[in-house]
Amino acid sequence: MKSFRIIENPSELGAGTRGSSLGIEALRIAAINKKSKLFYDNEVVTLPKNNKKLFKEVTMPNAIRLKQIYHRIEVLGEEVNSTINEKKFPLVISGDHSSAAGTIAGLKKSYPNHRIGVIWIDAHSDMHTPYTTPSGNVHGMPLAMAMGLDNKKKARNEVVDNTLDYWEKCKDLFDINPKMNPKDLVFIGLRSSEVEEDALIEEYDVKKILVNEVREMGTLNTVKESLSYLNDCDSIYISLDVDSMDPDITSYGTGTPVKDGFTPDEVIELVSNLLKDDRIKALELCEINPLLDNKNRMAEISLVILEDIINIINKE
Ligand SMILES: [Mn+2]
């Protein structure tokens, strides 16, 4: 049995569309309606809301709210680190995906000598930087932060000094930069990335397994291939963006939906089987946006995914 600690991180500072900080509350409501004990049987730690910052004017257009996001990923990273130190398994539920930079940093802080692997189940590659981002939304940057990449070769933005100060702080979080290597990253379900990100994926030959490839080889072989690719990693983190799923099968209750993704069952099979490997040390689910949804469907589907995963793992 794994002893889970749910870390609720109701922050949406990194998203371009408002509402993902409500994803956690939406998940709780789904749990109450479905008589789920997810938030009752497991220990829950809730990080403070930080929505007030959204009333402030944007001063860093190439990395919007980066100062506040830096403070948030630090707080989240500390919580992930203390959860692991207390021999619990962090199940992070976040608003927007910029949080992942904090979770990876927390894992690296717990295991500074470990080689960290990351399995990124997401429609997007989230490898932008302030130099390359077309939107300025930091939820498209957490992997570049964790890997300490600037991608100046593909720069399109003139980035102002203050932004760079905080970008450096984010990369240097907990005085470890980089936290991981692009060779230790696996994309599963990637189907929407921009040319600047594609250049990095090509330069570092990042491993990716597309939705149709998962279907061809099956979820179990995908799990085996991902874990054997990360053979030299000591600790692994799984990041699950709900937009990895097909919005036409699931819901459009997420900020940046992309068609032709996974079914919920495929996600359950992937994640529950990945978690059987003891090197998996943290799991995160993010980007539920109930304001974009119809009758809270994405939260209900996410609840089923989390419950099934925990049940399968605890039956082992
Ligand atoms: Mn994402």
GROMACS .gro file of C-alpha atoms and ligand atoms in nm:
model
  317
    1MET     CA    1   0.000   0.000   0.000
    2LYS     CA    2   0.119   0.344  -0.086
    3SER     CA    3   0.035   0.614   0.163
    4PHE     CA    4  -0.077   0.911  -0.043
    5ARG     CA    5  -0.074   1.276   0.051
    6ILE     CA    6  -0.295   1.485  -0.175
    7ILE     CA    7  -0.139   1.827  -0.228
    8GLU     CA    8  -0.400   2.071  -0.354
    9ASN     CA    9  -0.243   2.358  -0.545
   10PRO     CA   10  -0.523   2.598  -0.646
   11SER     CA   11  -0.312   2.829  -0.859
   12GLU     CA   12  -0.388   2.934  -1.215
   13LEU     CA   13  -0.135   3.215  -1.255
   14GLY     CA   14   0.034   3.038  -1.546
   15ALA     CA   15  -0.278   2.988  -1.758
   16GLY     CA   16  -0.414   3.218  -2.026
   17THR     CA   17  -0.781   3.134  -1.957
   18ARG     CA   18  -0.932   3.186  -1.613
   19GLY     CA   19  -1.078   2.903  -1.407
   20SER     CA   20  -0.827   2.620  -1.360
   21SER     CA   21  -0.769   2.710  -0.992
   22LEU     CA   22  -1.132   2.600  -0.945
   23GLY     CA   23  -1.047   2.255  -1.083
   24ILE     CA   24  -0.959   2.125  -0.738
   25GLU     CA   25  -1.288   2.240  -0.586
   26ALA     CA   26  -1.467   2.090  -0.889
   27LEU     CA   27  -1.294   1.759  -0.820
   28ARG     CA   28  -1.403   1.773  -0.454
   29ILE     CA   29  -1.763   1.842  -0.554
   30ALA     CA   30  -1.748   1.550  -0.796
   31ALA     CA   31  -1.618   1.336  -0.509
   32ILE     CA   32  -1.906   1.439  -0.281
   33ASN     CA   33  -2.165   1.372  -0.552
   34LYS     CA   34  -2.016   1.031  -0.632
   35LYS     CA   35  -1.975   0.942  -0.262
   36SER     CA   36  -1.602   0.906  -0.315
   37LYS     CA   37  -1.374   0.899  -0.014
   38LEU     CA   38  -1.072   1.027  -0.208
   39PHE     CA   39  -1.045   1.347  -0.007
   40TYR     CA   40  -1.156   1.177   0.315
   41ASP     CA   41  -0.943   0.864   0.334
   42ASN     CA   42  -0.623   1.033   0.218
   43GLU     CA   43  -0.429   1.305   0.392
   44VAL     CA   44  -0.486   1.642   0.223
   45VAL     CA   45  -0.268   1.952   0.232
   46THR     CA   46  -0.407   2.263   0.063
   47LEU     CA   47  -0.175   2.542  -0.052
   48PRO     CA   48  -0.310   2.898  -0.021
   49LYS     CA   49  -0.509   3.057  -0.301
   50ASN     CA   50  -0.319   3.321  -0.493
   51ASN     CA   51  -0.586   3.455  -0.727
   52LYS     CA   52  -0.559   3.805  -0.586
   53LYS     CA   53  -0.246   3.854  -0.795
   54LEU     CA   54  -0.459   3.823  -1.107
   55PHE     CA   55  -0.611   4.165  -1.037
   56LYS     CA   56  -0.269   4.322  -1.083
   57GLU     CA   57  -0.148   4.458  -1.413
   58VAL     CA   58   0.080   4.233  -1.615
   59THR     CA   59   0.438   4.362  -1.601
   60MET     CA   60   0.617   4.068  -1.764
   61PRO     CA   61   0.448   4.001  -2.100
   62ASN     CA   62   0.693   3.726  -2.196
   63ALA     CA   63   0.635   3.531  -1.873
   64ILE     CA   64   0.309   3.654  -1.722
   65ARG     CA   65   0.299   3.650  -1.335
   66LEU     CA   66   0.643   3.487  -1.327
   67LYS     CA   67   0.734   3.649  -0.994
   68GLN     CA   68   0.429   3.504  -0.820
   69ILE     CA   69   0.473   3.174  -1.002
   70TYR     CA   70   0.830   3.153  -0.875
   71HIS     CA   71   0.702   3.190  -0.518
   72ARG     CA   72   0.433   2.928  -0.582
   73ILE     CA   73   0.662   2.663  -0.730
   74GLU     CA   74   0.894   2.712  -0.434
   75VAL     CA   75   0.609   2.652  -0.186
   76LEU     CA   76   0.487   2.351  -0.384
   77GLY     CA   77   0.839   2.211  -0.417
   78GLU     CA   78   0.890   2.237  -0.039
   79GLU     CA   79   0.563   2.053   0.023
   80VAL     CA   80   0.653   1.777  -0.223
   81ASN     CA   81   0.994   1.745  -0.058
   82SER     CA   82   0.853   1.719   0.294
   83THR     CA   83   0.587   1.472   0.178
   84ILE     CA   84   0.857   1.243   0.037
   85ASN     CA   85   1.071   1.288   0.347
   86GLU     CA   86   0.773   1.174   0.555
   87LYS     CA   87   0.758   0.857   0.341
   88LYS     CA   88   0.433   0.956   0.175
   89PHE     CA   89   0.357   0.962  -0.194
   90PRO     CA   90   0.273   1.311  -0.326
   91LEU     CA   91  -0.041   1.320  -0.539
   92VAL     CA   92  -0.042   1.680  -0.656
   93ILE     CA   93  -0.362   1.830  -0.795
   94SER     CA   94  -0.287   2.160  -0.958
   95GLY     CA   95  -0.461   2.434  -1.148
   96ASP     CA   96  -0.232   2.524  -1.434
   97HIS     CA   97   0.066   2.315  -1.540
   98SER     CA   98   0.343   2.565  -1.447
   99SER     CA   99   0.325   2.386  -1.110
  100ALA     CA  100   0.518   2.092  -1.255
  101ALA     CA  101   0.841   2.292  -1.228
  102GLY     CA  102   0.781   2.301  -0.851
  103THR     CA  103   0.698   1.931  -0.823
  104ILE     CA  104   1.011   1.831  -1.017
  105ALA     CA  105   1.220   2.068  -0.803
  106GLY     CA  106   1.074   1.918  -0.484
  107LEU     CA  107   1.151   1.565  -0.603
  108LYS     CA  108   1.507   1.665  -0.690
  109LYS     CA  109   1.545   1.830  -0.350
  110SER     CA  110   1.444   1.502  -0.183
  111TYR     CA  111   1.685   1.301  -0.397
  112PRO     CA  112   1.967   1.541  -0.495
  113ASN     CA  113   2.190   1.255  -0.610
  114HIS     CA  114   1.922   1.079  -0.810
  115ARG     CA  115   1.889   1.104  -1.184
  116ILE     CA  116   1.531   1.224  -1.232
  117GLY     CA  117   1.310   1.096  -1.513
  118VAL     CA  118   0.985   1.259  -1.622
  119ILE     CA  119   0.687   1.103  -1.802
  120TRP     CA  120   0.481   1.385  -1.949
  121ILE     CA  121   0.129   1.276  -2.048
  122ASP     CA  122  -0.001   1.586  -2.222
  123ALA     CA  123  -0.116   1.711  -2.563
  124HIS     CA  124   0.152   1.981  -2.537
  125SER     CA  125   0.527   1.982  -2.486
  126ASP     CA  126   0.540   2.279  -2.240
  127MET     CA  127   0.900   2.356  -2.338
  128HIS     CA  128   0.869   2.726  -2.418
  129THR     CA  129   1.083   2.993  -2.253
  130PRO     CA  130   1.035   3.369  -2.214
  131TYR     CA  131   1.248   3.403  -2.530
  132THR     CA  132   1.027   3.183  -2.745
  133THR     CA  133   0.674   3.197  -2.604
  134PRO     CA  134   0.408   3.339  -2.835
  135SER     CA  135   0.155   3.383  -2.548
  136GLY     CA  136   0.363   3.462  -2.239
  137ASN     CA  137   0.169   3.196  -2.045
  138VAL     CA  138   0.404   3.018  -1.806
  139HIS     CA  139   0.206   2.691  -1.811
  140GLY     CA  140   0.383   2.636  -2.143
  141MET     CA  141   0.728   2.657  -1.979
  142PRO     CA  142   0.769   2.418  -1.684
  143LEU     CA  143   0.985   2.162  -1.866
  144ALA     CA  144   1.225   2.427  -1.994
  145MET     CA  145   1.253   2.552  -1.634
  146ALA     CA  146   1.326   2.205  -1.498
  147MET     CA  147   1.584   2.136  -1.769
  148GLY     CA  148   1.743   2.482  -1.741
  149LEU     CA  149   1.686   2.561  -2.110
  150ASP     CA  150   1.660   2.910  -2.264
  151ASN     CA  151   1.638   2.815  -2.632
  152LYS     CA  152   1.787   3.151  -2.733
  153LYS     CA  153   1.863   3.009  -3.077
  154LYS     CA  154   1.494   3.027  -3.153
  155ALA     CA  155   1.428   3.357  -2.970
  156ARG     CA  156   1.139   3.567  -3.094
  157ASN     CA  157   1.092   3.799  -2.794
  158GLU     CA  158   1.298   4.084  -2.650
  159VAL     CA  159   1.283   3.981  -2.285
  160VAL     CA  160   1.307   4.256  -2.023
  161ASP     CA  161   1.556   4.228  -1.733
  162ASN     CA  162   1.312   4.174  -1.451
  163THR     CA  163   1.161   3.877  -1.633
  164LEU     CA  164   1.504   3.723  -1.675
  165ASP     CA  165   1.583   3.768  -1.304
  166TYR     CA  166   1.281   3.557  -1.217
  167TRP     CA  167   1.339   3.313  -1.501
  168GLU     CA  168   1.687   3.247  -1.360
  169LYS     CA  169   1.542   3.208  -1.009
  170CYS     CA  170   1.290   2.954  -1.139
  171LYS     CA  171   1.562   2.752  -1.314
  172ASP     CA  172   1.786   2.774  -1.005
  173LEU     CA  173   1.512   2.681  -0.757
  174PHE     CA  174   1.664   2.499  -0.456
  175ASP     CA  175   2.008   2.580  -0.603
  176ILE     CA  176   1.997   2.287  -0.844
  177ASN     CA  177   2.005   2.362  -1.216
  178PRO     CA  178   1.917   2.164  -1.418
  179LYS     CA  179   1.695   1.926  -1.222
  180MET     CA  180   1.685   1.682  -1.511
  181ASN     CA  181   1.816   1.612  -1.857
  182PRO     CA  182   1.611   1.619  -2.184
  183LYS     CA  183   1.731   1.261  -2.241
  184ASP     CA  184   1.531   1.159  -1.933
  185LEU     CA  185   1.198   1.291  -2.058
  186VAL     CA  186   0.923   1.087  -2.224
  187PHE     CA  187   0.627   1.254  -2.394
  188ILE     CA  188   0.316   1.040  -2.415
  189GLY     CA  189   0.030   1.171  -2.629
  190LEU     CA  190   0.208   1.481  -2.761
  191ARG     CA  191   0.021   1.631  -3.056
  192SER     CA  192   0.047   2.009  -3.026
  193SER     CA  193   0.384   2.182  -3.011
  194GLU     CA  194   0.530   2.491  -3.174
  195VAL     CA  195   0.836   2.521  -3.400
  196GLU     CA  196   1.057   2.655  -3.117
  197GLU     CA  197   0.967   2.355  -2.901
  198ASP     CA  198   1.006   2.116  -3.193
  199ALA     CA  199   1.360   2.247  -3.239
  200LEU     CA  200   1.445   2.149  -2.879
  201ILE     CA  201   1.277   1.811  -2.916
  202GLU     CA  202   1.486   1.749  -3.224
  203GLU     CA  203   1.810   1.890  -3.082
  204TYR     CA  204   1.791   1.669  -2.772
  205ASP     CA  205   1.619   1.381  -2.948
  206VAL     CA  206   1.346   1.376  -2.682
  207LYS     CA  207   1.156   1.048  -2.661
  208LYS     CA  208   0.791   1.072  -2.765
  209ILE     CA  209   0.517   0.814  -2.797
  210LEU     CA  210   0.218   0.942  -2.994
  211VAL     CA  211  -0.147   0.849  -2.931
  212ASN     CA  212  -0.163   0.620  -3.236
  213GLU     CA  213   0.166   0.456  -3.135
  214VAL     CA  214   0.026   0.382  -2.790
  215ARG     CA  215  -0.276   0.219  -2.958
  216GLU     CA  216  -0.060   0.017  -3.196
  217MET     CA  217   0.167  -0.127  -2.930
  218GLY     CA  218  -0.088  -0.127  -2.645
  219THR     CA  219  -0.075   0.053  -2.311
  220LEU     CA  220   0.129  -0.219  -2.136
  221ASN     CA  221   0.403  -0.208  -2.399
  222THR     CA  222   0.399   0.172  -2.381
  223VAL     CA  223   0.457   0.146  -2.006
  224LYS     CA  224   0.739  -0.106  -2.057
  225GLU     CA  225   0.903   0.101  -2.327
  226SER     CA  226   0.883   0.424  -2.125
  227LEU     CA  227   1.027   0.264  -1.813
  228SER     CA  228   1.305   0.084  -1.995
  229TYR     CA  229   1.392   0.406  -2.181
  230LEU     CA  230   1.430   0.564  -1.833
  231ASN     CA  231   1.634   0.267  -1.711
  232ASP     CA  232   1.920   0.483  -1.584
  233CYS     CA  233   1.689   0.713  -1.385
  234ASP     CA  234   1.659   0.658  -1.010
  235SER     CA  235   1.338   0.852  -0.948
  236ILE     CA  236   1.055   0.929  -1.188
  237TYR     CA  237   0.771   1.182  -1.187
  238ILE     CA  238   0.447   1.145  -1.387
  239SER     CA  239   0.272   1.463  -1.498
  240LEU     CA  240  -0.082   1.414  -1.621
  241ASP     CA  241  -0.245   1.705  -1.801
  242VAL     CA  242  -0.614   1.631  -1.857
  243ASP     CA  243  -0.581   1.775  -2.207
  244SER     CA  244  -0.392   1.455  -2.294
  245MET     CA  245  -0.741   1.308  -2.331
  246ASP     CA  246  -0.969   1.350  -2.630
  247PRO     CA  247  -1.209   1.638  -2.560
  248ASP     CA  248  -1.475   1.482  -2.782
  249ILE     CA  249  -1.471   1.167  -2.568
  250THR     CA  250  -1.423   1.344  -2.234
  251SER     CA  251  -1.494   1.715  -2.209
  252TYR     CA  252  -1.383   2.060  -2.319
  253GLY     CA  253  -1.338   2.154  -1.951
  254THR     CA  254  -0.969   2.238  -1.988
  255GLY     CA  255  -0.788   2.553  -2.104
  256THR     CA  256  -0.624   2.423  -2.421
  257PRO     CA  257  -0.811   2.115  -2.549
  258VAL     CA  258  -0.666   1.925  -2.846
  259LYS     CA  259  -0.861   1.664  -3.040
  260ASP     CA  260  -0.753   1.304  -3.100
  261GLY     CA  261  -0.625   1.225  -2.752
  262PHE     CA  262  -0.656   0.934  -2.512
  263THR     CA  263  -0.964   0.778  -2.359
  264PRO     CA  264  -0.990   0.785  -1.977
  265ASP     CA  265  -0.939   0.405  -1.973
  266GLU     CA  266  -0.614   0.439  -2.164
  267VAL     CA  267  -0.493   0.697  -1.912
  268ILE     CA  268  -0.590   0.471  -1.620
  269GLU     CA  269  -0.405   0.176  -1.775
  270LEU     CA  270  -0.097   0.384  -1.847
  271VAL     CA  271  -0.068   0.554  -1.510
  272SER     CA  272  -0.167   0.259  -1.289
  273ASN     CA  273   0.086   0.034  -1.460
  274LEU     CA  274   0.358   0.297  -1.452
  275LEU     CA  275   0.301   0.336  -1.078
  276LYS     CA  276   0.388  -0.029  -1.020
  277ASP     CA  277   0.751   0.074  -1.070
  278ASP     CA  278   0.888   0.181  -0.732
  279ARG     CA  279   1.100   0.449  -0.895
  280ILE     CA  280   0.783   0.653  -0.954
  281LYS     CA  281   0.794   0.903  -0.668
  282ALA     CA  282   0.529   1.163  -0.753
  283LEU     CA  283   0.215   1.203  -0.963
  284GLU     CA  284   0.044   1.525  -1.065
  285LEU     CA  285  -0.290   1.594  -1.234
  286CYS     CA  286  -0.372   1.943  -1.363
  287GLU     CA  287  -0.565   2.177  -1.594
  288ILE     CA  288  -0.926   2.088  -1.506
  289ASN     CA  289  -1.126   2.405  -1.581
  290PRO     CA  290  -1.489   2.378  -1.464
  291LEU     CA  291  -1.576   2.723  -1.605
  292LEU     CA  292  -1.526   2.586  -1.956
  293ASP     CA  293  -1.714   2.266  -1.881
  294ASN     CA  294  -2.060   2.121  -1.906
  295LYS     CA  295  -2.192   1.982  -1.576
  296ASN     CA  296  -1.847   1.930  -1.426
  297ARG     CA  297  -1.762   1.642  -1.660
  298MET     CA  298  -1.383   1.679  -1.667
  299ALA     CA  299  -1.368   1.675  -1.285
  300GLU     CA  300  -1.593   1.366  -1.274
  301ILE     CA  301  -1.374   1.186  -1.526
  302SER     CA  302  -1.058   1.290  -1.340
  303LEU     CA  303  -1.206   1.161  -1.015
  304VAL     CA  304  -1.267   0.819  -1.172
  305ILE     CA  305  -0.909   0.819  -1.303
  306LEU     CA  306  -0.758   0.902  -0.964
  307GLU     CA  307  -0.980   0.656  -0.775
  308ASP     CA  308  -0.912   0.372  -1.016
  309ILE     CA  309  -0.538   0.437  -1.008
  310ILE     CA  310  -0.527   0.439  -0.627
  311ASN     CA  311  -0.746   0.126  -0.604
  312ILE     CA  312  -0.530  -0.066  -0.849
  313ILE     CA  313  -0.210   0.038  -0.673
  314ASN     CA  314  -0.338  -0.042  -0.325
  315LYS     CA  315  -0.457  -0.387  -0.435
  316GLU     CA  316  -0.105  -0.479  -0.547
  317MN      MN  317   0.049   2.084  -2.006
   0.00000   0.00000   0.00000
